[in-house]
Short mmCIF file of C-alpha atoms and ligand atoms in Angstrom, two decimals:
data_model
loop_
_atom_site.label_atom_id
_atom_site.label_comp_id
_atom_site.label_asym_id
_atom_site.label_seq_id
_atom_site.Cartn_x
_atom_site.Cartn_y
_atom_site.Cartn_z
CA MET A 59 -0.10 -0.03 -0.04
CA LYS A 60 1.55 3.39 -1.02
CA LYS A 61 0.55 5.89 1.82
CA ILE A 62 0.12 9.57 0.67
CA ALA A 63 -0.09 12.81 2.44
CA ILE A 64 -1.21 15.87 0.39
CA LEU A 65 -0.61 19.56 1.08
CA GLY A 66 -3.10 21.38 -0.78
CA SER A 67 -5.81 18.70 -1.29
CA THR A 68 -8.54 20.90 -2.33
CA GLY A 69 -6.74 22.63 -5.16
CA SER A 70 -6.28 21.59 -8.85
CA ILE A 71 -3.28 19.13 -8.22
CA GLY A 72 -4.72 18.07 -4.94
CA THR A 73 -8.02 17.17 -6.42
CA GLN A 74 -6.57 15.38 -9.47
CA THR A 75 -4.21 13.49 -7.01
CA LEU A 76 -7.11 12.04 -5.51
CA GLU A 77 -8.71 10.88 -8.80
CA VAL A 78 -5.36 9.07 -9.29
CA VAL A 79 -5.85 7.60 -5.91
CA ASP A 80 -9.50 6.36 -6.93
CA HIS A 81 -7.86 4.28 -9.71
CA ASN A 82 -5.20 2.73 -7.85
CA PRO A 83 -6.51 0.47 -5.15
CA ASP A 84 -2.91 0.02 -3.66
CA MET A 85 -2.81 3.89 -2.82
CA GLN A 86 -4.22 5.35 0.42
CA VAL A 87 -4.43 8.91 1.81
CA THR A 88 -3.30 9.15 5.33
CA ALA A 89 -3.22 13.14 5.79
CA LEU A 90 -4.76 16.18 4.12
CA ALA A 91 -3.96 19.93 4.51
CA VAL A 92 -5.66 22.84 2.75
CA GLY A 93 -5.55 26.65 3.27
CA SER A 94 -9.31 27.45 4.46
CA SER A 95 -11.58 25.43 2.07
CA ILE A 96 -13.51 23.27 4.80
CA ASP A 97 -16.45 22.23 2.86
CA PRO A 98 -14.52 20.33 0.10
CA LEU A 99 -12.05 19.03 2.96
CA GLU A 100 -14.77 17.46 5.14
CA GLN A 101 -16.08 15.60 1.97
CA GLN A 102 -12.68 14.46 1.23
CA ILE A 103 -12.22 13.26 5.00
CA ARG A 104 -15.57 11.31 4.86
CA ARG A 105 -14.65 9.55 1.59
CA TYR A 106 -10.89 9.02 2.21
CA HIS A 107 -10.51 8.60 5.88
CA PRO A 108 -7.15 10.19 6.69
CA ALA A 109 -6.14 10.11 10.29
CA LEU A 110 -4.72 13.59 10.12
CA ALA A 111 -6.06 16.96 8.52
CA CYS A 112 -4.96 20.45 8.81
CA VAL A 113 -6.60 23.74 7.95
CA TRP A 114 -4.11 26.68 8.03
CA ASP A 115 -6.84 29.02 9.10
CA GLU A 116 -7.39 28.31 12.68
CA LYS A 117 -11.02 29.58 12.90
CA LYS A 118 -11.89 27.29 10.01
CA ALA A 119 -9.92 24.40 11.54
CA GLY A 120 -12.20 24.71 14.68
CA GLU A 121 -15.30 24.72 12.53
CA LEU A 122 -14.13 21.45 10.81
CA ARG A 123 -13.22 19.91 14.31
CA VAL A 124 -17.11 20.14 15.19
CA ARG A 125 -18.42 18.84 11.98
CA VAL A 126 -16.32 15.89 11.81
CA ALA A 127 -16.49 14.98 15.63
CA ASP A 128 -17.91 11.63 14.34
CA LEU A 129 -14.75 10.50 12.94
CA PRO A 130 -11.55 9.42 14.22
CA VAL A 131 -9.34 12.12 12.35
CA ARG A 132 -7.44 14.77 14.24
CA VAL A 133 -7.67 18.31 12.77
CA LEU A 134 -4.74 20.79 13.40
CA SER A 135 -4.23 24.21 12.15
CA GLY A 136 -1.32 26.69 11.20
CA MET A 137 2.29 25.78 10.33
CA ASP A 138 2.56 23.32 13.47
CA GLY A 139 -0.43 21.44 11.48
CA LEU A 140 1.16 21.49 8.00
CA LEU A 141 4.42 20.43 9.34
CA ALA A 142 2.53 17.38 11.22
CA VAL A 143 0.96 16.40 7.86
CA ALA A 144 4.22 16.61 6.09
CA THR A 145 5.85 14.45 8.51
CA GLN A 146 3.19 12.06 9.44
CA PRO A 147 4.77 8.74 10.35
CA GLU A 148 2.44 6.69 7.99
CA ALA A 149 2.98 8.55 4.92
CA GLN A 150 5.62 7.50 2.51
CA ILE A 151 5.42 10.20 -0.07
CA VAL A 152 4.18 13.67 0.48
CA VAL A 153 2.39 15.85 -2.55
CA THR A 154 3.22 19.34 -2.14
CA ALA A 155 0.58 20.94 -3.92
CA LEU A 156 0.37 24.37 -1.75
CA VAL A 157 0.62 27.55 -3.75
CA GLY A 158 3.33 29.91 -2.50
CA MET A 159 6.41 30.02 -0.36
CA ILE A 160 4.33 28.62 2.41
CA GLY A 161 5.43 25.45 0.94
CA ILE A 162 8.99 25.58 1.54
CA ARG A 163 9.21 24.57 5.47
CA PRO A 164 6.73 21.74 5.18
CA THR A 165 8.53 20.24 2.06
CA ILE A 166 11.82 20.38 4.00
CA ALA A 167 10.41 19.03 7.12
CA ALA A 168 8.96 15.99 5.00
CA MET A 169 12.41 15.31 3.46
CA GLU A 170 13.77 15.30 6.81
CA ALA A 171 11.48 12.68 8.09
CA GLY A 172 12.70 10.64 5.06
CA LYS A 173 9.52 11.09 2.61
CA ASP A 174 9.89 11.04 -1.16
CA ILE A 175 8.26 14.48 -2.45
CA ALA A 176 5.75 14.71 -5.20
CA LEU A 177 6.56 18.29 -6.01
CA ALA A 178 3.96 20.56 -7.17
CA ASN A 179 4.99 23.40 -5.24
CA LYS A 180 7.17 25.52 -7.78
CA GLU A 181 8.31 28.17 -5.06
CA THR A 182 10.15 25.72 -2.97
CA LEU A 183 13.01 24.91 -5.89
CA VAL A 184 12.96 28.31 -7.29
CA THR A 185 13.62 30.03 -3.89
CA ALA A 186 15.40 27.15 -2.03
CA GLY A 187 16.88 25.03 -4.69
CA HIS A 188 20.29 25.42 -3.40
CA ILE A 189 19.14 23.87 -0.14
CA ILE A 190 16.43 21.24 -1.28
CA MET A 191 18.66 19.43 -3.95
CA PRO A 192 21.88 18.88 -1.76
CA LEU A 193 19.49 17.86 1.16
CA ALA A 194 17.60 15.14 -0.90
CA ALA A 195 21.12 13.70 -2.17
CA LYS A 196 22.02 13.68 1.59
CA LEU A 197 18.99 12.20 2.89
CA GLY A 198 18.48 9.81 -0.26
CA VAL A 199 14.96 11.12 -0.88
CA HIS A 200 13.30 11.28 -4.36
CA ILE A 201 11.99 14.68 -5.57
CA LEU A 202 9.67 13.58 -8.10
CA PRO A 203 8.22 16.54 -10.31
CA VAL A 204 4.56 16.91 -10.99
CA ASP A 205 4.50 19.81 -13.07
CA SER A 206 3.86 18.52 -16.61
CA GLU A 207 7.00 19.87 -18.09
CA HIS A 208 9.32 18.70 -15.35
CA SER A 209 7.85 15.29 -15.54
CA ALA A 210 8.22 15.00 -19.02
CA ILE A 211 11.92 16.06 -18.77
CA PHE A 212 12.21 13.41 -15.92
CA GLN A 213 10.40 10.82 -18.12
CA CYS A 214 13.04 11.58 -21.06
CA LEU A 215 16.03 11.22 -18.77
CA GLN A 216 14.90 7.54 -17.67
CA GLY A 217 18.06 5.27 -18.43
CA GLU A 218 20.24 8.41 -19.50
CA ASN A 219 23.46 9.63 -17.77
CA ARG A 220 22.55 13.24 -16.74
CA GLY A 221 26.00 14.08 -17.78
CA THR A 222 25.11 13.82 -21.21
CA ILE A 223 22.11 16.38 -21.27
CA ALA A 224 23.52 19.10 -23.77
CA ARG A 225 19.82 21.19 -23.30
CA ILE A 226 16.69 21.08 -21.79
CA LEU A 227 13.89 22.33 -24.20
CA LEU A 228 11.11 23.56 -22.04
CA THR A 229 7.99 23.86 -23.82
CA ALA A 230 5.48 26.73 -23.42
CA SER A 231 1.94 27.14 -24.76
CA GLY A 232 2.60 31.03 -24.95
CA GLY A 233 -0.48 31.41 -23.12
CA PRO A 234 -3.95 33.13 -24.06
CA PHE A 235 -1.83 36.35 -25.19
CA ARG A 236 0.55 34.87 -27.69
CA GLY A 237 1.21 37.14 -30.44
CA ARG A 238 0.31 40.42 -28.76
CA SER A 239 2.23 43.21 -28.18
CA LEU A 240 2.58 45.11 -24.89
CA ALA A 241 0.35 48.01 -26.02
CA GLN A 242 -2.34 45.33 -26.74
CA LEU A 243 -1.93 44.19 -23.20
CA ARG A 244 -2.77 47.30 -21.51
CA ASP A 245 -6.33 46.66 -20.90
CA VAL A 246 -6.45 42.96 -20.33
CA CYS A 247 -8.87 42.16 -17.39
CA VAL A 248 -8.75 39.29 -15.01
CA GLU A 249 -11.38 37.41 -17.09
CA ASP A 250 -9.24 37.75 -20.31
CA ALA A 251 -6.13 36.42 -18.31
CA LEU A 252 -7.95 33.17 -16.73
CA LYS A 253 -8.78 31.86 -20.12
CA HIS A 254 -5.82 29.51 -20.75
CA PRO A 255 -6.31 27.99 -24.16
CA ASN A 256 -5.17 24.41 -23.29
CA TRP A 257 -4.94 23.53 -19.62
CA ALA A 258 -7.48 23.99 -16.85
CA MET A 259 -5.43 24.91 -13.63
CA GLY A 260 -5.90 27.10 -10.64
CA LYS A 261 -6.17 30.89 -10.80
CA LYS A 262 -2.55 31.96 -9.69
CA ILE A 263 -0.78 29.51 -12.03
CA THR A 264 -3.36 30.68 -14.96
CA ILE A 265 -2.38 34.19 -14.58
CA ASP A 266 1.27 33.33 -14.38
CA SER A 267 0.81 31.32 -17.55
CA SER A 268 -0.50 34.37 -19.23
CA THR A 269 2.43 36.59 -18.57
CA MET A 270 4.80 33.65 -18.88
CA VAL A 271 6.09 34.18 -15.45
CA ASN A 272 5.10 30.59 -15.03
CA LYS A 273 7.55 29.59 -17.51
CA GLY A 274 10.18 31.84 -15.81
CA LEU A 275 9.73 29.94 -12.64
CA GLU A 276 9.52 26.54 -14.51
CA VAL A 277 13.27 27.58 -15.85
CA MET A 278 14.47 28.16 -12.63
CA GLU A 279 13.16 25.07 -11.14
CA ALA A 280 14.54 22.79 -14.01
CA ARG A 281 17.90 24.31 -13.26
CA TRP A 282 17.93 22.83 -9.92
CA LEU A 283 15.75 19.64 -10.40
CA PHE A 284 18.30 18.58 -13.46
CA ASP A 285 21.35 19.99 -12.30
CA VAL A 286 21.97 22.20 -15.50
CA ASP A 287 23.35 25.50 -15.90
CA ILE A 288 20.28 28.14 -16.30
CA ASP A 289 21.43 28.85 -19.78
CA GLN A 290 21.15 25.20 -20.94
CA VAL A 291 17.34 25.57 -20.41
CA GLN A 292 15.59 26.93 -23.67
CA VAL A 293 12.03 28.04 -23.76
CA VAL A 294 10.41 26.57 -26.88
CA VAL A 295 6.69 27.94 -27.61
CA GLN A 296 4.80 24.93 -28.76
CA PRO A 297 1.14 26.28 -28.86
CA GLN A 298 -0.70 22.89 -28.98
CA SER A 299 0.60 21.77 -25.96
CA VAL A 300 1.21 18.17 -27.17
CA ILE A 301 4.92 18.00 -26.36
CA HIS A 302 5.40 18.68 -22.56
CA SER A 303 9.18 19.17 -23.07
CA MET A 304 12.42 17.57 -24.48
CA VAL A 305 15.82 16.80 -23.72
CA GLU A 306 18.69 17.27 -26.20
CA PHE A 307 21.62 15.09 -25.42
CA ALA A 308 25.63 15.45 -26.16
CA ASP A 309 25.17 13.59 -29.47
CA GLY A 310 22.39 15.66 -30.89
CA ALA A 311 19.73 13.21 -30.06
CA VAL A 312 16.43 14.81 -28.80
CA ILE A 313 14.13 12.86 -26.75
CA ALA A 314 10.39 14.44 -26.27
CA GLN A 315 7.35 13.51 -23.93
CA LEU A 316 4.26 13.92 -25.87
CA GLY A 317 0.48 13.34 -24.70
CA THR A 318 -2.80 14.95 -24.15
CA PRO A 319 -3.07 17.65 -21.46
CA ASP A 320 -3.95 15.68 -18.41
CA MET A 321 -2.11 16.37 -15.27
CA LYS A 322 -3.31 13.01 -13.94
CA LEU A 323 -0.21 11.41 -15.85
CA PRO A 324 2.30 13.41 -14.05
CA ILE A 325 0.76 13.03 -10.96
CA GLN A 326 0.28 9.40 -11.15
CA TYR A 327 3.77 8.72 -12.61
CA ALA A 328 5.58 10.76 -9.57
CA LEU A 329 3.28 8.21 -7.25
CA THR A 330 4.36 5.14 -8.98
CA TYR A 331 7.69 5.99 -9.96
CA PRO A 332 9.49 4.00 -11.40
CA GLU A 333 6.41 1.79 -12.47
CA ARG A 334 4.22 3.23 -15.34
CA ARG A 335 0.71 2.16 -15.20
CA ASP A 336 -2.39 2.34 -17.03
CA LEU A 337 -4.08 5.63 -16.80
CA PRO A 338 -7.75 6.03 -18.04
CA GLY A 339 -8.13 9.17 -20.46
CA LYS A 340 -7.84 10.50 -24.06
CA ARG A 341 -5.05 9.40 -26.16
CA LEU A 342 -3.30 11.47 -28.88
CA ASP A 343 -4.54 11.27 -32.17
CA PHE A 344 -1.96 12.00 -34.45
CA ALA A 345 -4.06 11.63 -37.58
CA ALA A 346 -6.51 14.24 -36.06
CA LEU A 347 -3.75 16.66 -35.09
CA ALA A 348 -3.52 19.55 -37.63
CA GLY A 349 0.03 20.16 -36.65
CA ILE A 350 2.58 20.78 -34.14
CA SER A 351 4.33 23.87 -34.31
CA PHE A 352 7.11 25.90 -32.89
CA GLU A 353 8.48 29.39 -32.12
CA ASN A 354 10.70 31.38 -30.13
CA PRO A 355 9.17 32.99 -26.86
CA ASP A 356 8.46 36.72 -27.24
CA MET A 357 10.79 38.11 -24.38
CA GLU A 358 10.08 41.56 -25.21
CA THR A 359 6.44 41.52 -24.72
CA PHE A 360 6.61 38.68 -22.18
CA TYR A 361 9.75 40.18 -20.53
CA GLY A 362 8.70 38.43 -17.09
CA LEU A 363 10.55 35.61 -18.81
CA ARG A 364 13.67 37.31 -19.47
CA LEU A 365 13.79 38.74 -15.82
CA ALA A 366 13.33 34.87 -14.54
CA PHE A 367 16.76 34.25 -16.63
CA GLU A 368 18.37 37.40 -14.99
CA ALA A 369 17.30 36.35 -11.41
CA GLY A 370 18.17 32.76 -12.11
CA ARG A 371 21.46 33.65 -13.29
CA ARG A 372 22.17 35.84 -10.41
CA GLY A 373 20.82 33.48 -8.07
CA GLY A 374 21.06 33.94 -4.30
CA SER A 375 18.12 35.76 -3.04
CA LEU A 376 17.23 37.34 -6.29
CA PRO A 377 14.87 34.40 -7.54
CA THR A 378 12.95 34.75 -4.07
CA VAL A 379 12.25 38.58 -4.99
CA TYR A 380 11.14 37.59 -8.40
CA ASN A 381 8.79 35.05 -7.14
CA ALA A 382 7.56 37.14 -4.09
CA ALA A 383 6.89 40.04 -6.15
CA ASN A 384 5.10 38.06 -8.59
CA GLU A 385 2.76 36.39 -5.58
CA TYR A 386 1.92 39.94 -4.35
CA ALA A 387 1.23 41.61 -7.78
CA VAL A 388 -0.80 38.62 -9.07
CA ARG A 389 -2.99 38.91 -5.85
CA LYS A 390 -3.55 42.51 -6.30
CA PHE A 391 -4.28 41.90 -10.12
CA LEU A 392 -7.02 39.25 -9.15
CA ASN A 393 -8.55 41.74 -6.67
CA ARG A 394 -8.68 44.28 -9.47
CA GLU A 395 -6.19 46.59 -7.50
CA ILE A 396 -3.62 46.94 -10.11
CA PRO A 397 -3.70 46.65 -14.08
CA TYR A 398 -2.32 43.94 -15.99
CA LEU A 399 1.06 45.04 -17.03
CA ALA A 400 1.94 45.99 -13.44
CA ILE A 401 2.41 42.42 -12.42
CA VAL A 402 5.58 42.46 -14.31
CA GLU A 403 6.51 46.07 -13.83
CA MET A 404 6.32 45.22 -9.87
CA ILE A 405 8.52 42.14 -10.41
CA GLU A 406 11.15 44.43 -12.34
CA ALA A 407 11.04 47.26 -9.79
CA ALA A 408 11.40 44.80 -6.88
CA MET A 409 14.24 43.30 -8.44
CA ARG A 410 16.03 46.28 -9.32
CA GLN A 411 15.98 47.47 -5.40
CA HIS A 412 17.16 44.25 -3.82
CA ARG A 413 20.57 43.71 -2.65
CA VAL A 414 21.36 40.18 -3.33
CA VAL A 415 22.12 37.75 -0.35
CA ASP A 416 24.22 34.74 -1.56
CA ALA A 417 23.19 31.23 -0.74
CA PRO A 418 20.30 32.49 1.82
CA ASP A 419 19.05 30.05 4.40
CA VAL A 420 15.48 29.38 4.95
CA SER A 421 15.01 32.26 7.50
CA GLN A 422 16.71 34.57 5.01
CA ILE A 423 14.52 33.45 2.02
CA LEU A 424 11.45 34.02 4.12
CA ALA A 425 12.68 37.42 5.46
CA THR A 426 13.41 38.39 1.69
CA GLU A 427 9.74 37.38 1.02
CA GLN A 428 8.38 39.75 3.63
CA GLU A 429 10.80 42.87 2.75
CA THR A 430 9.69 42.51 -0.96
CA TYR A 431 6.17 42.42 -0.04
CA GLU A 432 6.76 45.53 2.17
CA TYR A 433 8.65 47.34 -0.62
CA LEU A 434 5.85 46.81 -3.27
CA LYS A 435 3.30 47.89 -0.53
CA ARG A 436 5.20 50.97 -0.13
CA ILE A 437 5.60 51.91 -3.72
CA GLU A 438 2.17 50.36 -5.04
CA GLY A 439 0.44 53.64 -5.35
CA ARG A 440 2.45 54.14 -8.51
CA TRP A 441 -0.08 51.55 -10.53
CA LYS A 442 -3.35 52.94 -8.96
MG1 MG B 378 3.81 23.55 -16.15
#
């Protein structure tokens, strides 16, 4: 029996992880954690019977505790609760699907407790890759990517010597605004930015896909996961999202992973690795496929991607600033407090004022996050 803890069980990755569990009778959910969505969490508890649950919001945790008093589940709250879910003795693998830098400490705690990590929280590697990857090697735990691109690269690398990687070809759909100029993006509203052409995902990541900041975060993540130089990662726009990423090797061979856009594949692969299993769902129909096309990303319009390469090259605390500024700005945009283009403008402003700390530890990373939020709060009047 594979015992699984899920951090972020009511989000897009969390609910699809539970669908994967439904198809695999030898998988069992033993602990669940959410931010504040207690209605779906209550249903999940009744269906999957975890021994432990956590609601970040203390008040909501109290409400849930009353509602599930008829069940033998322990309900915790706050960071202590997240850490308890991450380190629950029963669980063998922890799916980290929390959105944001809140995922860093539970991920490290889970690793230290000897758990494998099915990593769906980008922020962990973007901001703390220099801590996480050596720690995983030292502890002998697996970091199994759940993001579709990184899973694709991981699949392409099976049986290969990682020393022979020439380039990682990270594919991107280009998002809903591919082909537009900066001037044409001035009046984008929340609803426009939430319409992704291929993938159904959570709100934050859908906005990030539209700005290509998501791809920028993925570039930085790939650099750590596959131990390559950031300039060995090349973004290739492939608008149909049929190729989920590729690896070019020293001899010029390129291996790609293709499939329909279904996150259950990378989720299941992370949970069953190194085994590949049956997964119901649509299959690629090459005869019906009109074509697969490629182009270079437009780094002038989507200069958030260019800033990600800059942050990744400099390293230290700069990727944390990039990520924190984006988290802050996307929240403001979703609340309709700032215009669309302000998202990347805020990232750039925060990066320019930051004095980089080399090899920051976790407390310095979290301090940099707070400083970035405070800086943007002071200057956000510029965009209102
Ligand atoms: Mg992705």
